[in-house]
Structure formats: structure tokens, C-alpha cells
């Protein structure tokens, strides 16, 4: 393959990946003209790339609207990736136990760089509940699970994340100064769990606890979240006891050694 062909292949791959990202942000689908405009490429180039992605199942086209959206092949690949995360398998029975006991939505998350990623959830049977989805990303500084992880990271990594990512304000309750956040993280380490009291979403209260691996490193967190009208402040300690107990059991199953 010549250098020119190699560069062309890389460019096509980059554009194909951009199409997947574009369709991820537009779940209702996009037409070829919209894809071409977003990528700033010719309609013919966009058509060639989407046709290839369609042939492999990474995108699909609606026969009526002619819009393209993400295909089931990505679900298959995502499932393979998630299944490879042993923590999901280990944590699953404890998540179900917690959800059955409290009747609220339970999450399992991991940290990826300066964000958390939801990798599993048990949905609440309640009609009104917190919206979330597997694969969703959220900040560390204002979510229960994010703060539970952030509190136990090495100080150098913790400061790097705070300094580089900043402390974006989401609600009137979001902690937006480094001093206040560090004080809150110290409290979390003392009591063993974190609280998100409408810091990320108004009307949602959350309690979370960290999960550690066999090297005693924080690698994940679990939480229970519910609307504030149902999860009242006097219930926090009870919920926290349940969450920390299950988080500890998951950690022990992963080889964590109690100090």
C-alpha cells in the first residue's frame, strides 16, 4: 500500500468513526445530506461510508424516512466489552439484592479519566424514578458515585482531575470550589460513603460507596438514587448502611483486603 492510499484509508476510518459518534448524538437518525454537512464532506463520500457501515451492521437505514441510525452490531460489541468487565459479573447479585431491598434504582459505575461511566443498573419498579442508561457519562465532582471514587483516588490524580476538569455548576447545590470539594471528600473518607443531594440533578438524591480491587485501589462505585420526595434526608443513614455493606462485599469478592 502506498503512502497516499494509507492516508486515504486512515481518513476514511476517521470519518466512519465520526459518523458513529454523530449518530450516537442523534438517536432519531440523520439523512445522508445531514451527515455530509456535519462532516463537511461530499454527499457521495458520506453515502459510501454509511453504505459500508450499513453492510457490516454498524448502522441501519429506515426504509421510509431514509434516515440512518446506529445498528445492532454495536449492541453486540458493547455487550462483549461489558461482559469482559469482571466487576459486572461479581457485582450483579449484590446490585439485585440492594435494589430488591430498597426498591430504588441502583447503579454500578467505573471511572474513565475524569468522568464516570455507568456500566450496569437495576431499574426501580417505581413509576417516577431517576433517568439513566448504561454507557452514560457524568462528572466526578457532583455525583454520588463520582465523589465516592474521587475521595479515594491518590491525591495527585484527584488534584489533577479537579484542576483540569474544573467544577462545573449543574444546580444551585453543586459544589463549585476546590476547598469545599476537598472538605467534602475528606468527610466521605471518614464515614465511608458519599451523598449527592441534588448536586447533579434537581429532585434527585443519591447515596454511594466505593469499590476496591485486590490491590486496595478504588476502581468503581455503587449507588442508590431516587426522587427527593421519596428518598428523604432522614433515610440517608439507613440507605448508606445498605450501600456500604454491598460495596464492601463486592470489594471482598474482588480480592480487597480489609486494613
PDB file of C-alpha atoms in Angstrom:
ATOM      1  CA  UNK A   1       0.000   0.000   0.000  1.00  0.00           C
ATOM      2  CA  UNK A   2       1.375   3.438  -0.952  1.00  0.00           C
ATOM      3  CA  UNK A   3       1.593   6.332   1.493  1.00  0.00           C
ATOM      4  CA  UNK A   4      -1.260   8.048  -0.375  1.00  0.00           C
ATOM      5  CA  UNK A   5      -3.521   5.003  -0.086  1.00  0.00           C
ATOM      6  CA  UNK A   6      -2.616   4.632   3.575  1.00  0.00           C
ATOM      7  CA  UNK A   7      -3.536   8.249   4.314  1.00  0.00           C
ATOM      8  CA  UNK A   8      -6.785   7.832   2.410  1.00  0.00           C
ATOM      9  CA  UNK A   9      -7.686   4.715   4.407  1.00  0.00           C
ATOM     10  CA  UNK A  10      -6.973   6.479   7.700  1.00  0.00           C
ATOM     11  CA  UNK A  11      -9.101   9.432   6.631  1.00  0.00           C
ATOM     12  CA  UNK A  12     -11.982   7.112   5.707  1.00  0.00           C
ATOM     13  CA  UNK A  13     -11.692   5.322   9.032  1.00  0.00           C
ATOM     14  CA  UNK A  14     -11.709   8.631  10.894  1.00  0.00           C
ATOM     15  CA  UNK A  15     -14.811   9.746   9.028  1.00  0.00           C
ATOM     16  CA  UNK A  16     -16.570   6.427   9.625  1.00  0.00           C
ATOM     17  CA  UNK A  17     -15.919   6.752  13.362  1.00  0.00           C
ATOM     18  CA  UNK A  18     -17.169  10.341  13.275  1.00  0.00           C
ATOM     19  CA  UNK A  19     -20.387   9.101  11.663  1.00  0.00           C
ATOM     20  CA  UNK A  20     -20.894   6.647  14.524  1.00  0.00           C
ATOM     21  CA  UNK A  21     -20.334   9.436  17.061  1.00  0.00           C
ATOM     22  CA  UNK A  22     -22.692  11.689  15.120  1.00  0.00           C
ATOM     23  CA  UNK A  23     -25.455   9.078  15.088  1.00  0.00           C
ATOM     24  CA  UNK A  24     -24.922   8.422  18.787  1.00  0.00           C
ATOM     25  CA  UNK A  25     -25.797  12.072  19.430  1.00  0.00           C
ATOM     26  CA  UNK A  26     -28.808  11.872  17.095  1.00  0.00           C
ATOM     27  CA  UNK A  27     -30.805   8.771  18.120  1.00  0.00           C
ATOM     28  CA  UNK A  28     -33.701   9.696  15.821  1.00  0.00           C
ATOM     29  CA  UNK A  29     -31.410   9.287  12.831  1.00  0.00           C
ATOM     30  CA  UNK A  30     -29.931  11.500  10.123  1.00  0.00           C
ATOM     31  CA  UNK A  31     -30.215  11.645   6.344  1.00  0.00           C
ATOM     32  CA  UNK A  32     -27.172  11.466   4.090  1.00  0.00           C
ATOM     33  CA  UNK A  33     -27.296  15.196   3.384  1.00  0.00           C
ATOM     34  CA  UNK A  34     -27.236  15.927   7.131  1.00  0.00           C
ATOM     35  CA  UNK A  35     -24.320  13.560   7.701  1.00  0.00           C
ATOM     36  CA  UNK A  36     -22.374  15.048   4.787  1.00  0.00           C
ATOM     37  CA  UNK A  37     -22.963  18.586   6.076  1.00  0.00           C
ATOM     38  CA  UNK A  38     -21.919  17.692   9.625  1.00  0.00           C
ATOM     39  CA  UNK A  39     -18.705  16.042   8.368  1.00  0.00           C
ATOM     40  CA  UNK A  40     -18.114  18.730   5.745  1.00  0.00           C
ATOM     41  CA  UNK A  41     -17.695  16.106   3.020  1.00  0.00           C
ATOM     42  CA  UNK A  42     -19.333  15.445  -0.315  1.00  0.00           C
ATOM     43  CA  UNK A  43     -22.669  13.644  -0.257  1.00  0.00           C
ATOM     44  CA  UNK A  44     -21.124  10.830  -2.315  1.00  0.00           C
ATOM     45  CA  UNK A  45     -18.396  10.301   0.288  1.00  0.00           C
ATOM     46  CA  UNK A  46     -20.908  10.221   3.123  1.00  0.00           C
ATOM     47  CA  UNK A  47     -23.047   7.759   1.171  1.00  0.00           C
ATOM     48  CA  UNK A  48     -20.088   5.448   0.518  1.00  0.00           C
ATOM     49  CA  UNK A  49     -19.098   5.396   4.185  1.00  0.00           C
ATOM     50  CA  UNK A  50     -22.625   4.865   5.536  1.00  0.00           C
ATOM     51  CA  UNK A  51     -23.248   2.112   2.989  1.00  0.00           C
ATOM     52  CA  UNK A  52     -20.134   0.286   4.190  1.00  0.00           C
ATOM     53  CA  UNK A  53     -21.164   0.719   7.836  1.00  0.00           C
ATOM     54  CA  UNK A  54     -24.649  -0.478   6.949  1.00  0.00           C
ATOM     55  CA  UNK A  55     -23.291  -3.585   5.210  1.00  0.00           C
ATOM     56  CA  UNK A  56     -21.436  -4.562   8.380  1.00  0.00           C
ATOM     57  CA  UNK A  57     -24.399  -3.813  10.633  1.00  0.00           C
ATOM     58  CA  UNK A  58     -22.907  -0.813  12.414  1.00  0.00           C
ATOM     59  CA  UNK A  59     -25.646   1.459  11.102  1.00  0.00           C
ATOM     60  CA  UNK A  60     -29.101   0.838   9.691  1.00  0.00           C
ATOM     61  CA  UNK A  61     -31.335   2.802   7.357  1.00  0.00           C
ATOM     62  CA  UNK A  62     -35.059   3.321   7.803  1.00  0.00           C
ATOM     63  CA  UNK A  63     -36.749   2.337   4.544  1.00  0.00           C
ATOM     64  CA  UNK A  64     -39.399   5.050   4.891  1.00  0.00           C
ATOM     65  CA  UNK A  65     -37.545   8.068   6.258  1.00  0.00           C
ATOM     66  CA  UNK A  66     -34.201   7.102   4.658  1.00  0.00           C
ATOM     67  CA  UNK A  67     -32.530   8.155   7.897  1.00  0.00           C
ATOM     68  CA  UNK A  68     -29.507   6.312   9.245  1.00  0.00           C
ATOM     69  CA  UNK A  69     -29.144   5.333  12.897  1.00  0.00           C
ATOM     70  CA  UNK A  70     -26.842   3.069  14.908  1.00  0.00           C
ATOM     71  CA  UNK A  71     -27.131  -0.640  14.168  1.00  0.00           C
ATOM     72  CA  UNK A  72     -27.402  -3.722  16.347  1.00  0.00           C
ATOM     73  CA  UNK A  73     -23.792  -4.713  15.675  1.00  0.00           C
ATOM     74  CA  UNK A  74     -22.747  -2.042  18.157  1.00  0.00           C
ATOM     75  CA  UNK A  75     -25.016  -3.562  20.789  1.00  0.00           C
ATOM     76  CA  UNK A  76     -23.303  -6.888  20.196  1.00  0.00           C
ATOM     77  CA  UNK A  77     -19.842  -5.350  20.526  1.00  0.00           C
ATOM     78  CA  UNK A  78     -20.852  -3.349  23.577  1.00  0.00           C
ATOM     79  CA  UNK A  79     -22.143  -6.478  25.248  1.00  0.00           C
ATOM     80  CA  UNK A  80     -18.843  -8.249  24.624  1.00  0.00           C
ATOM     81  CA  UNK A  81     -16.928  -5.354  26.174  1.00  0.00           C
ATOM     82  CA  UNK A  82     -19.216  -5.190  29.186  1.00  0.00           C
ATOM     83  CA  UNK A  83     -19.081  -8.941  29.712  1.00  0.00           C
ATOM     84  CA  UNK A  84     -15.303  -8.705  29.797  1.00  0.00           C
ATOM     85  CA  UNK A  85     -15.555  -6.406  32.788  1.00  0.00           C
ATOM     86  CA  UNK A  86     -15.475  -8.996  35.568  1.00  0.00           C
ATOM     87  CA  UNK A  87     -16.762  -6.451  38.036  1.00  0.00           C
ATOM     88  CA  UNK A  88     -20.219  -6.573  36.440  1.00  0.00           C
ATOM     89  CA  UNK A  89     -20.460 -10.313  36.972  1.00  0.00           C
ATOM     90  CA  UNK A  90     -19.172 -10.093  40.526  1.00  0.00           C
ATOM     91  CA  UNK A  91     -21.369  -7.130  41.445  1.00  0.00           C
ATOM     92  CA  UNK A  92     -24.596  -8.327  39.839  1.00  0.00           C
ATOM     93  CA  UNK A  93     -26.061 -10.342  42.748  1.00  0.00           C
ATOM     94  CA  UNK A  94     -25.251  -7.547  45.203  1.00  0.00           C
ATOM     95  CA  UNK A  95     -26.879  -4.940  42.961  1.00  0.00           C
ATOM     96  CA  UNK A  96     -30.028  -7.037  42.719  1.00  0.00           C
ATOM     97  CA  UNK A  97     -30.055  -7.581  46.465  1.00  0.00           C
ATOM     98  CA  UNK A  98     -29.755  -3.852  47.094  1.00  0.00           C
ATOM     99  CA  UNK A  99     -32.436  -2.977  44.536  1.00  0.00           C
ATOM    100  CA  UNK A 100     -34.853  -5.563  45.932  1.00  0.00           C
ATOM    101  CA  UNK A 101     -34.235  -4.392  49.482  1.00  0.00           C
ATOM    102  CA  UNK A 102     -34.686  -0.674  48.843  1.00  0.00           C
ATOM    103  CA  UNK A 103     -36.949  -0.657  45.782  1.00  0.00           C
ATOM    104  CA  UNK A 104     -34.957   2.110  44.115  1.00  0.00           C
ATOM    105  CA  UNK A 105     -32.606   2.411  41.142  1.00  0.00           C
ATOM    106  CA  UNK A 106     -29.123   1.010  41.766  1.00  0.00           C
ATOM    107  CA  UNK A 107     -26.057   1.867  39.658  1.00  0.00           C
ATOM    108  CA  UNK A 108     -22.600   0.420  39.126  1.00  0.00           C
ATOM    109  CA  UNK A 109     -20.035   2.795  37.636  1.00  0.00           C
ATOM    110  CA  UNK A 110     -16.356   2.897  36.806  1.00  0.00           C
ATOM    111  CA  UNK A 111     -14.051   5.867  36.262  1.00  0.00           C
ATOM    112  CA  UNK A 112     -12.692   6.628  32.830  1.00  0.00           C
ATOM    113  CA  UNK A 113     -10.240   9.522  33.008  1.00  0.00           C
ATOM    114  CA  UNK A 114     -12.136  12.456  34.527  1.00  0.00           C
ATOM    115  CA  UNK A 115     -15.654  11.029  34.207  1.00  0.00           C
ATOM    116  CA  UNK A 116     -17.721   8.153  35.493  1.00  0.00           C
ATOM    117  CA  UNK A 117     -19.357   5.659  33.150  1.00  0.00           C
ATOM    118  CA  UNK A 118     -22.472   3.729  34.102  1.00  0.00           C
ATOM    119  CA  UNK A 119     -21.787   0.064  33.300  1.00  0.00           C
ATOM    120  CA  UNK A 120     -24.774  -1.586  34.985  1.00  0.00           C
ATOM    121  CA  UNK A 121     -28.057  -0.647  36.621  1.00  0.00           C
ATOM    122  CA  UNK A 122     -31.071  -2.215  38.244  1.00  0.00           C
ATOM    123  CA  UNK A 123     -34.153  -0.150  37.497  1.00  0.00           C
ATOM    124  CA  UNK A 124     -36.562   0.882  40.217  1.00  0.00           C
ATOM    125  CA  UNK A 125     -40.072  -0.596  39.925  1.00  0.00           C
ATOM    126  CA  UNK A 126     -41.468   2.825  40.855  1.00  0.00           C
ATOM    127  CA  UNK A 127     -43.305   4.855  38.213  1.00  0.00           C
ATOM    128  CA  UNK A 128     -41.307   8.013  38.980  1.00  0.00           C
ATOM    129  CA  UNK A 129     -37.580   7.325  39.057  1.00  0.00           C
ATOM    130  CA  UNK A 130     -34.181   8.670  38.079  1.00  0.00           C
ATOM    131  CA  UNK A 131     -33.357   8.588  34.370  1.00  0.00           C
ATOM    132  CA  UNK A 132     -30.086   6.889  33.496  1.00  0.00           C
ATOM    133  CA  UNK A 133     -28.693   4.437  30.968  1.00  0.00           C
ATOM    134  CA  UNK A 134     -25.765   2.091  30.671  1.00  0.00           C
ATOM    135  CA  UNK A 135     -22.951   3.870  28.886  1.00  0.00           C
ATOM    136  CA  UNK A 136     -23.962   7.301  30.177  1.00  0.00           C
ATOM    137  CA  UNK A 137     -21.121   9.521  31.359  1.00  0.00           C
ATOM    138  CA  UNK A 138     -21.244  12.018  34.194  1.00  0.00           C
ATOM    139  CA  UNK A 139     -18.864  14.257  36.170  1.00  0.00           C
ATOM    140  CA  UNK A 140     -16.989  13.060  39.234  1.00  0.00           C
ATOM    141  CA  UNK A 141     -17.372  16.149  41.417  1.00  0.00           C
ATOM    142  CA  UNK A 142     -21.166  16.323  41.685  1.00  0.00           C
ATOM    143  CA  UNK A 143     -22.438  12.736  41.507  1.00  0.00           C
ATOM    144  CA  UNK A 144     -22.628  10.359  44.442  1.00  0.00           C
ATOM    145  CA  UNK A 145     -20.654   7.600  42.753  1.00  0.00           C
ATOM    146  CA  UNK A 146     -18.229  10.111  41.267  1.00  0.00           C
ATOM    147  CA  UNK A 147     -17.392  11.615  44.646  1.00  0.00           C
ATOM    148  CA  UNK A 148     -17.167   8.136  46.224  1.00  0.00           C
ATOM    149  CA  UNK A 149     -14.452   7.274  43.702  1.00  0.00           C
ATOM    150  CA  UNK A 150     -12.764  10.690  43.710  1.00  0.00           C
ATOM    151  CA  UNK A 151     -12.391  10.634  47.508  1.00  0.00           C
ATOM    152  CA  UNK A 152     -10.225   7.522  47.411  1.00  0.00           C
ATOM    153  CA  UNK A 153      -8.038   8.290  44.412  1.00  0.00           C
ATOM    154  CA  UNK A 154      -4.377   9.140  45.073  1.00  0.00           C
ATOM    155  CA  UNK A 155      -4.074  12.828  45.943  1.00  0.00           C
ATOM    156  CA  UNK A 156      -2.036  13.632  42.824  1.00  0.00           C
ATOM    157  CA  UNK A 157      -4.659  12.123  40.500  1.00  0.00           C
ATOM    158  CA  UNK A 158      -7.503  13.726  42.445  1.00  0.00           C
ATOM    159  CA  UNK A 159      -5.949  17.189  42.182  1.00  0.00           C
ATOM    160  CA  UNK A 160      -5.116  16.706  38.510  1.00  0.00           C
ATOM    161  CA  UNK A 161      -8.743  15.865  37.715  1.00  0.00           C
ATOM    162  CA  UNK A 162     -10.112  18.796  39.697  1.00  0.00           C
ATOM    163  CA  UNK A 163      -7.621  21.287  38.229  1.00  0.00           C
ATOM    164  CA  UNK A 164      -8.032  20.148  34.619  1.00  0.00           C
ATOM    165  CA  UNK A 165     -11.744  19.343  34.538  1.00  0.00           C
ATOM    166  CA  UNK A 166     -12.971  22.163  36.736  1.00  0.00           C
ATOM    167  CA  UNK A 167     -16.098  22.186  38.875  1.00  0.00           C
ATOM    168  CA  UNK A 168     -18.999  22.896  36.551  1.00  0.00           C
ATOM    169  CA  UNK A 169     -22.191  24.075  38.212  1.00  0.00           C
ATOM    170  CA  UNK A 170     -25.257  21.950  37.399  1.00  0.00           C
ATOM    171  CA  UNK A 171     -27.651  23.058  40.139  1.00  0.00           C
ATOM    172  CA  UNK A 172     -27.699  25.553  42.994  1.00  0.00           C
ATOM    173  CA  UNK A 173     -26.402  22.731  45.226  1.00  0.00           C
ATOM    174  CA  UNK A 174     -23.327  21.833  43.153  1.00  0.00           C
ATOM    175  CA  UNK A 175     -20.004  22.233  44.949  1.00  0.00           C
ATOM    176  CA  UNK A 176     -18.036  24.687  42.818  1.00  0.00           C
ATOM    177  CA  UNK A 177     -14.893  25.483  44.825  1.00  0.00           C
ATOM    178  CA  UNK A 178     -11.924  23.202  45.270  1.00  0.00           C
ATOM    179  CA  UNK A 179     -11.717  23.933  49.004  1.00  0.00           C
ATOM    180  CA  UNK A 180     -15.338  22.906  49.614  1.00  0.00           C
ATOM    181  CA  UNK A 181     -14.976  19.799  47.461  1.00  0.00           C
ATOM    182  CA  UNK A 182     -11.803  18.643  49.222  1.00  0.00           C
ATOM    183  CA  UNK A 183     -13.555  19.160  52.563  1.00  0.00           C
ATOM    184  CA  UNK A 184     -16.489  17.073  51.343  1.00  0.00           C
ATOM    185  CA  UNK A 185     -14.174  14.321  50.093  1.00  0.00           C
ATOM    186  CA  UNK A 186     -12.495  14.174  53.488  1.00  0.00           C
ATOM    187  CA  UNK A 187     -15.913  13.689  55.102  1.00  0.00           C
ATOM    188  CA  UNK A 188     -16.613  10.879  52.644  1.00  0.00           C
ATOM    189  CA  UNK A 189     -13.409   9.083  53.607  1.00  0.00           C
ATOM    190  CA  UNK A 190     -14.303   9.386  57.308  1.00  0.00           C
ATOM    191  CA  UNK A 191     -17.803   7.955  57.001  1.00  0.00           C
ATOM    192  CA  UNK A 192     -17.231   5.606  54.040  1.00  0.00           C
ATOM    193  CA  UNK A 193     -19.982   6.854  51.744  1.00  0.00           C
ATOM    194  CA  UNK A 194     -20.928   9.919  49.705  1.00  0.00           C
ATOM    195  CA  UNK A 195     -24.120  11.879  49.259  1.00  0.00           C
ATOM    196  CA  UNK A 196     -25.365  13.665  46.159  1.00  0.00           C
ATOM    197  CA  UNK A 197     -28.120  15.911  47.463  1.00  0.00           C
ATOM    198  CA  UNK A 198     -29.422  17.384  44.204  1.00  0.00           C
ATOM    199  CA  UNK A 199     -25.902  18.386  43.191  1.00  0.00           C
ATOM    200  CA  UNK A 200     -26.161  16.987  39.674  1.00  0.00           C
ATOM    201  CA  UNK A 201     -29.911  16.890  39.081  1.00  0.00           C
ATOM    202  CA  UNK A 202     -32.605  18.793  40.938  1.00  0.00           C
ATOM    203  CA  UNK A 203     -35.067  16.496  42.661  1.00  0.00           C
ATOM    204  CA  UNK A 204     -32.651  13.541  42.835  1.00  0.00           C
ATOM    205  CA  UNK A 205     -30.911  12.351  45.978  1.00  0.00           C
ATOM    206  CA  UNK A 206     -28.236   9.663  45.918  1.00  0.00           C
ATOM    207  CA  UNK A 207     -26.031   7.705  48.318  1.00  0.00           C
ATOM    208  CA  UNK A 208     -22.934   5.893  47.034  1.00  0.00           C
ATOM    209  CA  UNK A 209     -19.928   3.893  48.194  1.00  0.00           C
ATOM    210  CA  UNK A 210     -16.578   2.955  46.620  1.00  0.00           C
ATOM    211  CA  UNK A 211     -15.457  -0.477  45.401  1.00  0.00           C
ATOM    212  CA  UNK A 212     -11.835  -1.584  45.728  1.00  0.00           C
ATOM    213  CA  UNK A 213      -9.819  -4.295  43.940  1.00  0.00           C
ATOM    214  CA  UNK A 214      -7.250  -6.781  45.207  1.00  0.00           C
ATOM    215  CA  UNK A 215      -4.622  -4.030  45.218  1.00  0.00           C
ATOM    216  CA  UNK A 216      -6.849  -1.950  47.517  1.00  0.00           C
ATOM    217  CA  UNK A 217      -7.302   0.565  44.689  1.00  0.00           C
ATOM    218  CA  UNK A 218     -10.653   2.236  44.138  1.00  0.00           C
ATOM    219  CA  UNK A 219     -11.965   1.031  40.782  1.00  0.00           C
ATOM    220  CA  UNK A 220     -15.719   1.585  40.868  1.00  0.00           C
ATOM    221  CA  UNK A 221     -18.701   2.651  42.906  1.00  0.00           C
ATOM    222  CA  UNK A 222     -22.310   1.705  43.514  1.00  0.00           C
ATOM    223  CA  UNK A 223     -25.208   3.952  44.383  1.00  0.00           C
ATOM    224  CA  UNK A 224     -28.891   4.065  45.095  1.00  0.00           C
ATOM    225  CA  UNK A 225     -30.765   7.044  43.701  1.00  0.00           C
ATOM    226  CA  UNK A 226     -34.352   8.228  43.982  1.00  0.00           C
ATOM    227  CA  UNK A 227     -36.526  11.331  43.790  1.00  0.00           C
ATOM    228  CA  UNK A 228     -36.145  13.528  46.883  1.00  0.00           C
ATOM    229  CA  UNK A 229     -39.827  13.305  47.756  1.00  0.00           C
ATOM    230  CA  UNK A 230     -39.383   9.558  48.259  1.00  0.00           C
ATOM    231  CA  UNK A 231     -35.761   9.475  49.430  1.00  0.00           C
ATOM    232  CA  UNK A 232     -35.939  11.900  52.325  1.00  0.00           C
ATOM    233  CA  UNK A 233     -32.950  13.112  54.343  1.00  0.00           C
ATOM    234  CA  UNK A 234     -33.840  11.053  57.420  1.00  0.00           C
ATOM    235  CA  UNK A 235     -33.486   7.912  55.279  1.00  0.00           C
ATOM    236  CA  UNK A 236     -29.899   8.657  54.198  1.00  0.00           C
ATOM    237  CA  UNK A 237     -28.162   6.787  57.005  1.00  0.00           C
ATOM    238  CA  UNK A 238     -30.295   3.675  56.517  1.00  0.00           C
ATOM    239  CA  UNK A 239     -29.660   3.658  52.761  1.00  0.00           C
ATOM    240  CA  UNK A 240     -25.958   4.377  53.319  1.00  0.00           C
ATOM    241  CA  UNK A 241     -25.613   1.350  55.598  1.00  0.00           C
ATOM    242  CA  UNK A 242     -27.103  -0.890  52.910  1.00  0.00           C
ATOM    243  CA  UNK A 243     -24.975   0.594  50.121  1.00  0.00           C
ATOM    244  CA  UNK A 244     -21.682   0.420  52.028  1.00  0.00           C
ATOM    245  CA  UNK A 245     -22.397  -3.175  53.093  1.00  0.00           C
ATOM    246  CA  UNK A 246     -22.954  -4.289  49.498  1.00  0.00           C
ATOM    247  CA  UNK A 247     -19.980  -2.276  48.214  1.00  0.00           C
ATOM    248  CA  UNK A 248     -17.760  -3.953  50.814  1.00  0.00           C
ATOM    249  CA  UNK A 249     -18.998  -7.397  49.769  1.00  0.00           C
ATOM    250  CA  UNK A 250     -18.209  -6.654  46.132  1.00  0.00           C
ATOM    251  CA  UNK A 251     -14.743  -5.396  47.101  1.00  0.00           C
ATOM    252  CA  UNK A 252     -14.051  -8.537  49.137  1.00  0.00           C
ATOM    253  CA  UNK A 253     -15.179 -10.682  46.204  1.00  0.00           C
ATOM    254  CA  UNK A 254     -12.639  -8.848  44.048  1.00  0.00           C
ATOM    255  CA  UNK A 255      -9.841  -9.656  46.499  1.00  0.00           C
ATOM    256  CA  UNK A 256      -9.844  -6.491  48.590  1.00  0.00           C
ATOM    257  CA  UNK A 257      -8.040  -6.896  51.905  1.00  0.00           C
ATOM    258  CA  UNK A 258      -9.518  -5.124  54.904  1.00  0.00           C
ATOM    259  CA  UNK A 259      -6.977  -2.935  56.662  1.00  0.00           C
TER     260      UNK A 259
END
